[in-house]
């Protein structure tokens, strides 16, 4: 009888341990029979669980192909070790304010029912004082993409240090990258660093702000491409307080570049560095206080590198298209000659549209095929 009670007690302890919520451990156990996995960020006392997101992704070894890691509204996802996606597409999707309200995550403000803002991912110093310079590292050929939505990526670590080159390091090639409603905040260089070729990069409704470097004029950027890309699209984004240039493409060209309906306030250098692209459409943008650092001695002598020169939007060949219309309310007349021609309109991921503002579905224009 005593042995029976002992075995029964062991069984009950095991069942209680298995039933304990995921927040009681250092990662969330994701379901294998559904795509969405809601990642807990706080323990039972309401304090952040260190590396909850990193460990959840690392331990999710039986993830379905459509896995989505859902981050809770207002959550603090602190990491001492960076998140890695090697040969799988990583999707980190934060709850919207509406989703947060529906699930009871909106607990801020005097009423205790107000929106707490997007989920924050921030690097933390380790116990020995060191800090991982990376936040996310991606790799793969056709299967190393990212999809980030409704997130706040804090470039500084918990001690306030922003000395970091590129917290999101992308070694993937021929993969797809989508960033939507993401705040890229506080870093002395750039958040996004692409090392390989053939990628599709679509950035919409994002905010790049407070990217300021204290040591040289080339610090404080939004994105850097070292091997070109297949497609790069920026639409309806804001850039605020950059020491240097918003966009950089060096060493290899971007096949198709669209920069439409973006607002840029206070950036210190040119609109872009490198100018390596084959088809470039820069339309319907508002730029306030650009090139505030002024001309250097070298740029006085080399007008191709100045703000007012064609180099600002130059292409790699005279035979390819480059359209520029720095206006928030009108499109370049040359763009109206490009029309949709069905399946040949490219890139297929977005329909190939150059979107006028205000948006009008009756006047779409295609950047790839000319009628």
JSON list of N, CA and C in Angstrom, two decimals, residues 66-131:
[
{"chain": "A", "resi": 66, "resn": "UNK", "atom": "N", "xyz": [4.65, 26.58, -42.17]},
{"chain": "A", "resi": 66, "resn": "UNK", "atom": "CA", "xyz": [4.03, 27.90, -42.06]},
{"chain": "A", "resi": 66, "resn": "UNK", "atom": "C", "xyz": [4.11, 28.49, -40.67]},
{"chain": "A", "resi": 67, "resn": "UNK", "atom": "N", "xyz": [5.08, 28.07, -39.87]},
{"chain": "A", "resi": 67, "resn": "UNK", "atom": "CA", "xyz": [5.17, 28.52, -38.48]},
{"chain": "A", "resi": 67, "resn": "UNK", "atom": "C", "xyz": [5.21, 30.05, -38.36]},
{"chain": "A", "resi": 68, "resn": "UNK", "atom": "N", "xyz": [4.39, 30.57, -37.47]},
{"chain": "A", "resi": 68, "resn": "UNK", "atom": "CA", "xyz": [4.37, 31.98, -37.11]},
{"chain": "A", "resi": 68, "resn": "UNK", "atom": "C", "xyz": [4.57, 32.07, -35.60]},
{"chain": "A", "resi": 69, "resn": "UNK", "atom": "N", "xyz": [5.58, 32.81, -35.17]},
{"chain": "A", "resi": 69, "resn": "UNK", "atom": "CA", "xyz": [5.79, 33.08, -33.75]},
{"chain": "A", "resi": 69, "resn": "UNK", "atom": "C", "xyz": [5.07, 34.39, -33.42]},
{"chain": "A", "resi": 70, "resn": "UNK", "atom": "N", "xyz": [4.02, 34.30, -32.65]},
{"chain": "A", "resi": 70, "resn": "UNK", "atom": "CA", "xyz": [3.20, 35.46, -32.32]},
{"chain": "A", "resi": 70, "resn": "UNK", "atom": "C", "xyz": [3.70, 36.06, -31.01]},
{"chain": "A", "resi": 71, "resn": "UNK", "atom": "N", "xyz": [4.09, 37.34, -31.08]},
{"chain": "A", "resi": 71, "resn": "UNK", "atom": "CA", "xyz": [4.60, 38.05, -29.90]},
{"chain": "A", "resi": 71, "resn": "UNK", "atom": "C", "xyz": [3.49, 38.89, -29.29]},
{"chain": "A", "resi": 72, "resn": "UNK", "atom": "N", "xyz": [3.37, 38.84, -27.98]},
{"chain": "A", "resi": 72, "resn": "UNK", "atom": "CA", "xyz": [2.27, 39.50, -27.30]},
{"chain": "A", "resi": 72, "resn": "UNK", "atom": "C", "xyz": [2.43, 41.01, -27.30]},
{"chain": "A", "resi": 73, "resn": "UNK", "atom": "N", "xyz": [1.31, 41.70, -27.40]},
{"chain": "A", "resi": 73, "resn": "UNK", "atom": "CA", "xyz": [1.30, 43.15, -27.39]},
{"chain": "A", "resi": 73, "resn": "UNK", "atom": "C", "xyz": [1.90, 43.67, -26.08]},
{"chain": "A", "resi": 74, "resn": "UNK", "atom": "N", "xyz": [2.85, 44.59, -26.19]},
{"chain": "A", "resi": 74, "resn": "UNK", "atom": "CA", "xyz": [3.46, 45.18, -25.02]},
{"chain": "A", "resi": 74, "resn": "UNK", "atom": "C", "xyz": [4.50, 44.31, -24.34]},
{"chain": "A", "resi": 75, "resn": "UNK", "atom": "N", "xyz": [4.84, 43.15, -24.93]},
{"chain": "A", "resi": 75, "resn": "UNK", "atom": "CA", "xyz": [5.79, 42.26, -24.31]},
{"chain": "A", "resi": 75, "resn": "UNK", "atom": "C", "xyz": [7.22, 42.73, -24.43]},
{"chain": "A", "resi": 76, "resn": "UNK", "atom": "N", "xyz": [8.04, 42.41, -23.44]},
{"chain": "A", "resi": 76, "resn": "UNK", "atom": "CA", "xyz": [9.47, 42.71, -23.46]},
{"chain": "A", "resi": 76, "resn": "UNK", "atom": "C", "xyz": [10.23, 41.41, -23.71]},
{"chain": "A", "resi": 77, "resn": "UNK", "atom": "N", "xyz": [10.68, 41.23, -24.93]},
{"chain": "A", "resi": 77, "resn": "UNK", "atom": "CA", "xyz": [11.41, 40.03, -25.30]},
{"chain": "A", "resi": 77, "resn": "UNK", "atom": "C", "xyz": [12.90, 40.34, -25.22]},
{"chain": "A", "resi": 78, "resn": "UNK", "atom": "N", "xyz": [13.48, 40.09, -24.06]},
{"chain": "A", "resi": 78, "resn": "UNK", "atom": "CA", "xyz": [14.88, 40.38, -23.81]},
{"chain": "A", "resi": 78, "resn": "UNK", "atom": "C", "xyz": [15.74, 39.19, -24.23]},
{"chain": "A", "resi": 79, "resn": "UNK", "atom": "N", "xyz": [16.86, 39.47, -24.87]},
{"chain": "A", "resi": 79, "resn": "UNK", "atom": "CA", "xyz": [17.72, 38.38, -25.33]},
{"chain": "A", "resi": 79, "resn": "UNK", "atom": "C", "xyz": [19.18, 38.69, -25.00]},
{"chain": "A", "resi": 80, "resn": "UNK", "atom": "N", "xyz": [19.88, 37.70, -24.49]},
{"chain": "A", "resi": 80, "resn": "UNK", "atom": "CA", "xyz": [21.34, 37.79, -24.39]},
{"chain": "A", "resi": 80, "resn": "UNK", "atom": "C", "xyz": [22.01, 37.04, -25.53]},
{"chain": "A", "resi": 81, "resn": "UNK", "atom": "N", "xyz": [21.25, 36.12, -26.19]},
{"chain": "A", "resi": 81, "resn": "UNK", "atom": "CA", "xyz": [21.77, 35.35, -27.32]},
{"chain": "A", "resi": 81, "resn": "UNK", "atom": "C", "xyz": [20.84, 35.56, -28.50]},
{"chain": "A", "resi": 82, "resn": "UNK", "atom": "N", "xyz": [21.42, 35.78, -29.69]},
{"chain": "A", "resi": 82, "resn": "UNK", "atom": "CA", "xyz": [20.61, 36.16, -30.83]},
{"chain": "A", "resi": 82, "resn": "UNK", "atom": "C", "xyz": [19.76, 35.00, -31.36]},
{"chain": "A", "resi": 83, "resn": "UNK", "atom": "N", "xyz": [18.72, 35.36, -32.07]},
{"chain": "A", "resi": 83, "resn": "UNK", "atom": "CA", "xyz": [17.81, 34.41, -32.70]},
{"chain": "A", "resi": 83, "resn": "UNK", "atom": "C", "xyz": [18.41, 34.00, -34.04]},
{"chain": "A", "resi": 84, "resn": "UNK", "atom": "N", "xyz": [18.33, 32.72, -34.36]},
{"chain": "A", "resi": 84, "resn": "UNK", "atom": "CA", "xyz": [18.94, 32.22, -35.59]},
{"chain": "A", "resi": 84, "resn": "UNK", "atom": "C", "xyz": [17.92, 31.44, -36.40]},
{"chain": "A", "resi": 85, "resn": "UNK", "atom": "N", "xyz": [17.83, 31.73, -37.69]},
{"chain": "A", "resi": 85, "resn": "UNK", "atom": "CA", "xyz": [17.04, 30.89, -38.61]},
{"chain": "A", "resi": 85, "resn": "UNK", "atom": "C", "xyz": [17.95, 30.43, -39.74]},
{"chain": "A", "resi": 86, "resn": "UNK", "atom": "N", "xyz": [18.31, 29.17, -39.66]},
{"chain": "A", "resi": 86, "resn": "UNK", "atom": "CA", "xyz": [19.21, 28.54, -40.64]},
{"chain": "A", "resi": 86, "resn": "UNK", "atom": "C", "xyz": [18.40, 27.59, -41.51]},
{"chain": "A", "resi": 87, "resn": "UNK", "atom": "N", "xyz": [18.18, 28.00, -42.75]},
{"chain": "A", "resi": 87, "resn": "UNK", "atom": "CA", "xyz": [17.45, 27.21, -43.74]},
{"chain": "A", "resi": 87, "resn": "UNK", "atom": "C", "xyz": [15.99, 26.99, -43.36]},
{"chain": "A", "resi": 88, "resn": "UNK", "atom": "N", "xyz": [15.39, 27.98, -42.73]},
{"chain": "A", "resi": 88, "resn": "UNK", "atom": "CA", "xyz": [13.94, 28.03, -42.61]},
{"chain": "A", "resi": 88, "resn": "UNK", "atom": "C", "xyz": [13.54, 29.50, -42.51]},
{"chain": "A", "resi": 89, "resn": "UNK", "atom": "N", "xyz": [12.33, 29.79, -42.96]},
{"chain": "A", "resi": 89, "resn": "UNK", "atom": "CA", "xyz": [11.82, 31.15, -42.95]},
{"chain": "A", "resi": 89, "resn": "UNK", "atom": "C", "xyz": [11.29, 31.49, -41.56]},
{"chain": "A", "resi": 90, "resn": "UNK", "atom": "N", "xyz": [11.79, 32.59, -41.01]},
{"chain": "A", "resi": 90, "resn": "UNK", "atom": "CA", "xyz": [11.43, 33.00, -39.66]},
{"chain": "A", "resi": 90, "resn": "UNK", "atom": "C", "xyz": [10.38, 34.10, -39.73]},
{"chain": "A", "resi": 91, "resn": "UNK", "atom": "N", "xyz": [9.24, 33.86, -39.08]},
{"chain": "A", "resi": 91, "resn": "UNK", "atom": "CA", "xyz": [8.15, 34.84, -39.06]},
{"chain": "A", "resi": 91, "resn": "UNK", "atom": "C", "xyz": [7.88, 35.24, -37.62]},
{"chain": "A", "resi": 92, "resn": "UNK", "atom": "N", "xyz": [8.20, 36.49, -37.30]},
{"chain": "A", "resi": 92, "resn": "UNK", "atom": "CA", "xyz": [7.93, 37.05, -35.98]},
{"chain": "A", "resi": 92, "resn": "UNK", "atom": "C", "xyz": [6.85, 38.11, -36.15]},
{"chain": "A", "resi": 93, "resn": "UNK", "atom": "N", "xyz": [5.66, 37.82, -35.69]},
{"chain": "A", "resi": 93, "resn": "UNK", "atom": "CA", "xyz": [4.51, 38.70, -35.91]},
{"chain": "A", "resi": 93, "resn": "UNK", "atom": "C", "xyz": [3.99, 39.18, -34.56]},
{"chain": "A", "resi": 94, "resn": "UNK", "atom": "N", "xyz": [4.06, 40.47, -34.32]},
{"chain": "A", "resi": 94, "resn": "UNK", "atom": "CA", "xyz": [3.52, 41.02, -33.09]},
{"chain": "A", "resi": 94, "resn": "UNK", "atom": "C", "xyz": [2.02, 41.22, -33.18]},
{"chain": "A", "resi": 95, "resn": "UNK", "atom": "N", "xyz": [1.34, 41.13, -32.03]},
{"chain": "A", "resi": 95, "resn": "UNK", "atom": "CA", "xyz": [-0.08, 41.42, -32.00]},
{"chain": "A", "resi": 95, "resn": "UNK", "atom": "C", "xyz": [-0.33, 42.89, -32.34]},
{"chain": "A", "resi": 96, "resn": "UNK", "atom": "N", "xyz": [-1.42, 43.16, -33.01]},
{"chain": "A", "resi": 96, "resn": "UNK", "atom": "CA", "xyz": [-1.85, 44.54, -33.21]},
{"chain": "A", "resi": 96, "resn": "UNK", "atom": "C", "xyz": [-2.53, 45.03, -31.94]},
{"chain": "A", "resi": 97, "resn": "UNK", "atom": "N", "xyz": [-2.84, 46.33, -31.89]},
{"chain": "A", "resi": 97, "resn": "UNK", "atom": "CA", "xyz": [-3.53, 46.89, -30.73]},
{"chain": "A", "resi": 97, "resn": "UNK", "atom": "C", "xyz": [-4.90, 46.23, -30.55]},
{"chain": "A", "resi": 98, "resn": "UNK", "atom": "N", "xyz": [-5.57, 45.94, -31.67]},
{"chain": "A", "resi": 98, "resn": "UNK", "atom": "CA", "xyz": [-6.89, 45.30, -31.60]},
{"chain": "A", "resi": 98, "resn": "UNK", "atom": "C", "xyz": [-6.77, 43.88, -31.05]},
{"chain": "A", "resi": 99, "resn": "UNK", "atom": "N", "xyz": [-5.74, 43.16, -31.51]},
{"chain": "A", "resi": 99, "resn": "UNK", "atom": "CA", "xyz": [-5.54, 41.81, -31.00]},
{"chain": "A", "resi": 99, "resn": "UNK", "atom": "C", "xyz": [-5.15, 41.83, -29.52]},
{"chain": "A", "resi": 100, "resn": "UNK", "atom": "N", "xyz": [-4.36, 42.82, -29.13]},
{"chain": "A", "resi": 100, "resn": "UNK", "atom": "CA", "xyz": [-3.98, 42.94, -27.73]},
{"chain": "A", "resi": 100, "resn": "UNK", "atom": "C", "xyz": [-5.19, 43.19, -26.85]},
{"chain": "A", "resi": 101, "resn": "UNK", "atom": "N", "xyz": [-6.11, 44.03, -27.32]},
{"chain": "A", "resi": 101, "resn": "UNK", "atom": "CA", "xyz": [-7.32, 44.31, -26.54]},
{"chain": "A", "resi": 101, "resn": "UNK", "atom": "C", "xyz": [-8.18, 43.06, -26.42]},
{"chain": "A", "resi": 102, "resn": "UNK", "atom": "N", "xyz": [-8.27, 42.29, -27.51]},
{"chain": "A", "resi": 102, "resn": "UNK", "atom": "CA", "xyz": [-9.13, 41.10, -27.52]},
{"chain": "A", "resi": 102, "resn": "UNK", "atom": "C", "xyz": [-8.60, 40.00, -26.60]},
{"chain": "A", "resi": 103, "resn": "UNK", "atom": "N", "xyz": [-7.28, 39.97, -26.43]},
{"chain": "A", "resi": 103, "resn": "UNK", "atom": "CA", "xyz": [-6.67, 38.91, -25.60]},
{"chain": "A", "resi": 103, "resn": "UNK", "atom": "C", "xyz": [-6.28, 39.38, -24.21]},
{"chain": "A", "resi": 104, "resn": "UNK", "atom": "N", "xyz": [-6.65, 40.63, -23.87]},
{"chain": "A", "resi": 104, "resn": "UNK", "atom": "CA", "xyz": [-6.38, 41.14, -22.53]},
{"chain": "A", "resi": 104, "resn": "UNK", "atom": "C", "xyz": [-4.96, 41.59, -22.29]},
{"chain": "A", "resi": 105, "resn": "UNK", "atom": "N", "xyz": [-4.22, 41.89, -23.36]},
{"chain": "A", "resi": 105, "resn": "UNK", "atom": "CA", "xyz": [-2.83, 42.33, -23.22]},
{"chain": "A", "resi": 105, "resn": "UNK", "atom": "C", "xyz": [-2.71, 43.84, -23.06]},
{"chain": "A", "resi": 106, "resn": "UNK", "atom": "N", "xyz": [-3.78, 44.58, -23.32]},
{"chain": "A", "resi": 106, "resn": "UNK", "atom": "CA", "xyz": [-3.75, 46.04, -23.17]},
{"chain": "A", "resi": 106, "resn": "UNK", "atom": "C", "xyz": [-4.04, 46.41, -21.72]},
{"chain": "A", "resi": 107, "resn": "UNK", "atom": "N", "xyz": [-2.98, 46.59, -20.94]},
{"chain": "A", "resi": 107, "resn": "UNK", "atom": "CA", "xyz": [-3.13, 46.82, -19.49]},
{"chain": "A", "resi": 107, "resn": "UNK", "atom": "C", "xyz": [-2.38, 48.07, -19.05]},
{"chain": "A", "resi": 108, "resn": "UNK", "atom": "N", "xyz": [-2.14, 48.99, -19.97]},
{"chain": "A", "resi": 108, "resn": "UNK", "atom": "CA", "xyz": [-1.35, 50.18, -19.65]},
{"chain": "A", "resi": 108, "resn": "UNK", "atom": "C", "xyz": [-2.27, 51.39, -19.38]},
{"chain": "A", "resi": 109, "resn": "UNK", "atom": "N", "xyz": [-1.64, 52.49, -18.97]},
{"chain": "A", "resi": 109, "resn": "UNK", "atom": "CA", "xyz": [-2.38, 53.72, -18.72]},
{"chain": "A", "resi": 109, "resn": "UNK", "atom": "C", "xyz": [-3.11, 53.71, -17.39]},
{"chain": "A", "resi": 110, "resn": "UNK", "atom": "N", "xyz": [-3.71, 54.83, -17.06]},
{"chain": "A", "resi": 110, "resn": "UNK", "atom": "CA", "xyz": [-4.41, 54.96, -15.79]},
{"chain": "A", "resi": 110, "resn": "UNK", "atom": "C", "xyz": [-5.59, 54.01, -15.68]},
{"chain": "A", "resi": 111, "resn": "UNK", "atom": "N", "xyz": [-6.23, 53.74, -16.81]},
{"chain": "A", "resi": 111, "resn": "UNK", "atom": "CA", "xyz": [-7.40, 52.86, -16.78]},
{"chain": "A", "resi": 111, "resn": "UNK", "atom": "C", "xyz": [-7.01, 51.39, -16.73]},
{"chain": "A", "resi": 112, "resn": "UNK", "atom": "N", "xyz": [-5.76, 51.10, -17.07]},
{"chain": "A", "resi": 112, "resn": "UNK", "atom": "CA", "xyz": [-5.33, 49.70, -17.10]},
{"chain": "A", "resi": 112, "resn": "UNK", "atom": "C", "xyz": [-5.87, 48.92, -18.27]},
{"chain": "A", "resi": 113, "resn": "UNK", "atom": "N", "xyz": [-6.43, 49.63, -19.26]},
{"chain": "A", "resi": 113, "resn": "UNK", "atom": "CA", "xyz": [-6.98, 48.97, -20.44]},
{"chain": "A", "resi": 113, "resn": "UNK", "atom": "C", "xyz": [-6.44, 49.56, -21.74]},
{"chain": "A", "resi": 114, "resn": "UNK", "atom": "N", "xyz": [-5.40, 50.39, -21.63]},
{"chain": "A", "resi": 114, "resn": "UNK", "atom": "CA", "xyz": [-4.87, 51.08, -22.81]},
{"chain": "A", "resi": 114, "resn": "UNK", "atom": "C", "xyz": [-3.80, 50.25, -23.50]},
{"chain": "A", "resi": 115, "resn": "UNK", "atom": "N", "xyz": [-3.59, 50.56, -24.77]},
{"chain": "A", "resi": 115, "resn": "UNK", "atom": "CA", "xyz": [-2.61, 49.85, -25.58]},
{"chain": "A", "resi": 115, "resn": "UNK", "atom": "C", "xyz": [-1.21, 50.05, -25.02]},
{"chain": "A", "resi": 116, "resn": "UNK", "atom": "N", "xyz": [-0.47, 48.95, -24.85]},
{"chain": "A", "resi": 116, "resn": "UNK", "atom": "CA", "xyz": [0.90, 49.02, -24.33]},
{"chain": "A", "resi": 116, "resn": "UNK", "atom": "C", "xyz": [1.94, 49.16, -25.42]},
{"chain": "A", "resi": 117, "resn": "UNK", "atom": "N", "xyz": [1.51, 49.25, -26.67]},
{"chain": "A", "resi": 117, "resn": "UNK", "atom": "CA", "xyz": [2.46, 49.39, -27.77]},
{"chain": "A", "resi": 117, "resn": "UNK", "atom": "C", "xyz": [2.95, 48.05, -28.27]},
{"chain": "A", "resi": 118, "resn": "UNK", "atom": "N", "xyz": [3.72, 48.06, -29.34]},
{"chain": "A", "resi": 118, "resn": "UNK", "atom": "CA", "xyz": [4.17, 46.80, -29.95]},
{"chain": "A", "resi": 118, "resn": "UNK", "atom": "C", "xyz": [5.14, 46.05, -29.07]},
{"chain": "A", "resi": 119, "resn": "UNK", "atom": "N", "xyz": [5.25, 44.75, -29.33]},
{"chain": "A", "resi": 119, "resn": "UNK", "atom": "CA", "xyz": [6.23, 43.93, -28.63]},
{"chain": "A", "resi": 119, "resn": "UNK", "atom": "C", "xyz": [7.63, 44.43, -28.95]},
{"chain": "A", "resi": 120, "resn": "UNK", "atom": "N", "xyz": [8.50, 44.46, -27.93]},
{"chain": "A", "resi": 120, "resn": "UNK", "atom": "CA", "xyz": [9.86, 44.97, -28.06]},
{"chain": "A", "resi": 120, "resn": "UNK", "atom": "C", "xyz": [10.85, 43.82, -27.99]},
{"chain": "A", "resi": 121, "resn": "UNK", "atom": "N", "xyz": [11.80, 43.80, -28.93]},
{"chain": "A", "resi": 121, "resn": "UNK", "atom": "CA", "xyz": [12.93, 42.88, -28.86]},
{"chain": "A", "resi": 121, "resn": "UNK", "atom": "C", "xyz": [14.16, 43.72, -28.57]},
{"chain": "A", "resi": 122, "resn": "UNK", "atom": "N", "xyz": [14.88, 43.38, -27.51]},
{"chain": "A", "resi": 122, "resn": "UNK", "atom": "CA", "xyz": [16.05, 44.16, -27.11]},
{"chain": "A", "resi": 122, "resn": "UNK", "atom": "C", "xyz": [17.14, 43.24, -26.59]},
{"chain": "A", "resi": 123, "resn": "UNK", "atom": "N", "xyz": [18.37, 43.55, -26.97]},
{"chain": "A", "resi": 123, "resn": "UNK", "atom": "CA", "xyz": [19.53, 42.81, -26.48]},
{"chain": "A", "resi": 123, "resn": "UNK", "atom": "C", "xyz": [19.86, 43.20, -25.04]},
{"chain": "A", "resi": 124, "resn": "UNK", "atom": "N", "xyz": [20.28, 42.21, -24.26]},
{"chain": "A", "resi": 124, "resn": "UNK", "atom": "CA", "xyz": [20.64, 42.42, -22.87]},
{"chain": "A", "resi": 124, "resn": "UNK", "atom": "C", "xyz": [22.07, 41.95, -22.64]},
{"chain": "A", "resi": 125, "resn": "UNK", "atom": "N", "xyz": [22.74, 42.61, -21.74]},
{"chain": "A", "resi": 125, "resn": "UNK", "atom": "CA", "xyz": [24.10, 42.17, -21.39]},
{"chain": "A", "resi": 125, "resn": "UNK", "atom": "C", "xyz": [24.07, 40.87, -20.60]},
{"chain": "A", "resi": 126, "resn": "UNK", "atom": "N", "xyz": [25.07, 40.03, -20.88]},
{"chain": "A", "resi": 126, "resn": "UNK", "atom": "CA", "xyz": [25.19, 38.78, -20.13]},
{"chain": "A", "resi": 126, "resn": "UNK", "atom": "C", "xyz": [25.70, 39.08, -18.73]},
{"chain": "A", "resi": 127, "resn": "UNK", "atom": "N", "xyz": [25.70, 38.06, -17.88]},
{"chain": "A", "resi": 127, "resn": "UNK", "atom": "CA", "xyz": [26.15, 38.24, -16.50]},
{"chain": "A", "resi": 127, "resn": "UNK", "atom": "C", "xyz": [27.62, 38.65, -16.42]},
{"chain": "A", "resi": 128, "resn": "UNK", "atom": "N", "xyz": [28.43, 38.25, -17.42]},
{"chain": "A", "resi": 128, "resn": "UNK", "atom": "CA", "xyz": [29.84, 38.63, -17.40]},
{"chain": "A", "resi": 128, "resn": "UNK", "atom": "C", "xyz": [30.10, 40.00, -18.02]},
{"chain": "A", "resi": 129, "resn": "UNK", "atom": "N", "xyz": [29.03, 40.70, -18.40]},
{"chain": "A", "resi": 129, "resn": "UNK", "atom": "CA", "xyz": [29.16, 42.04, -18.94]},
{"chain": "A", "resi": 129, "resn": "UNK", "atom": "C", "xyz": [29.28, 42.12, -20.44]},
{"chain": "A", "resi": 130, "resn": "UNK", "atom": "N", "xyz": [29.47, 40.97, -21.13]},
{"chain": "A", "resi": 130, "resn": "UNK", "atom": "CA", "xyz": [29.56, 40.98, -22.58]},
{"chain": "A", "resi": 130, "resn": "UNK", "atom": "C", "xyz": [28.17, 41.09, -23.19]},
{"chain": "A", "resi": 131, "resn": "UNK", "atom": "N", "xyz": [28.11, 41.46, -24.46]},
{"chain": "A", "resi": 131, "resn": "UNK", "atom": "CA", "xyz": [26.82, 41.60, -25.13]},
{"chain": "A", "resi": 131, "resn": "UNK", "atom": "C", "xyz": [26.93, 41.03, -26.54]}
]
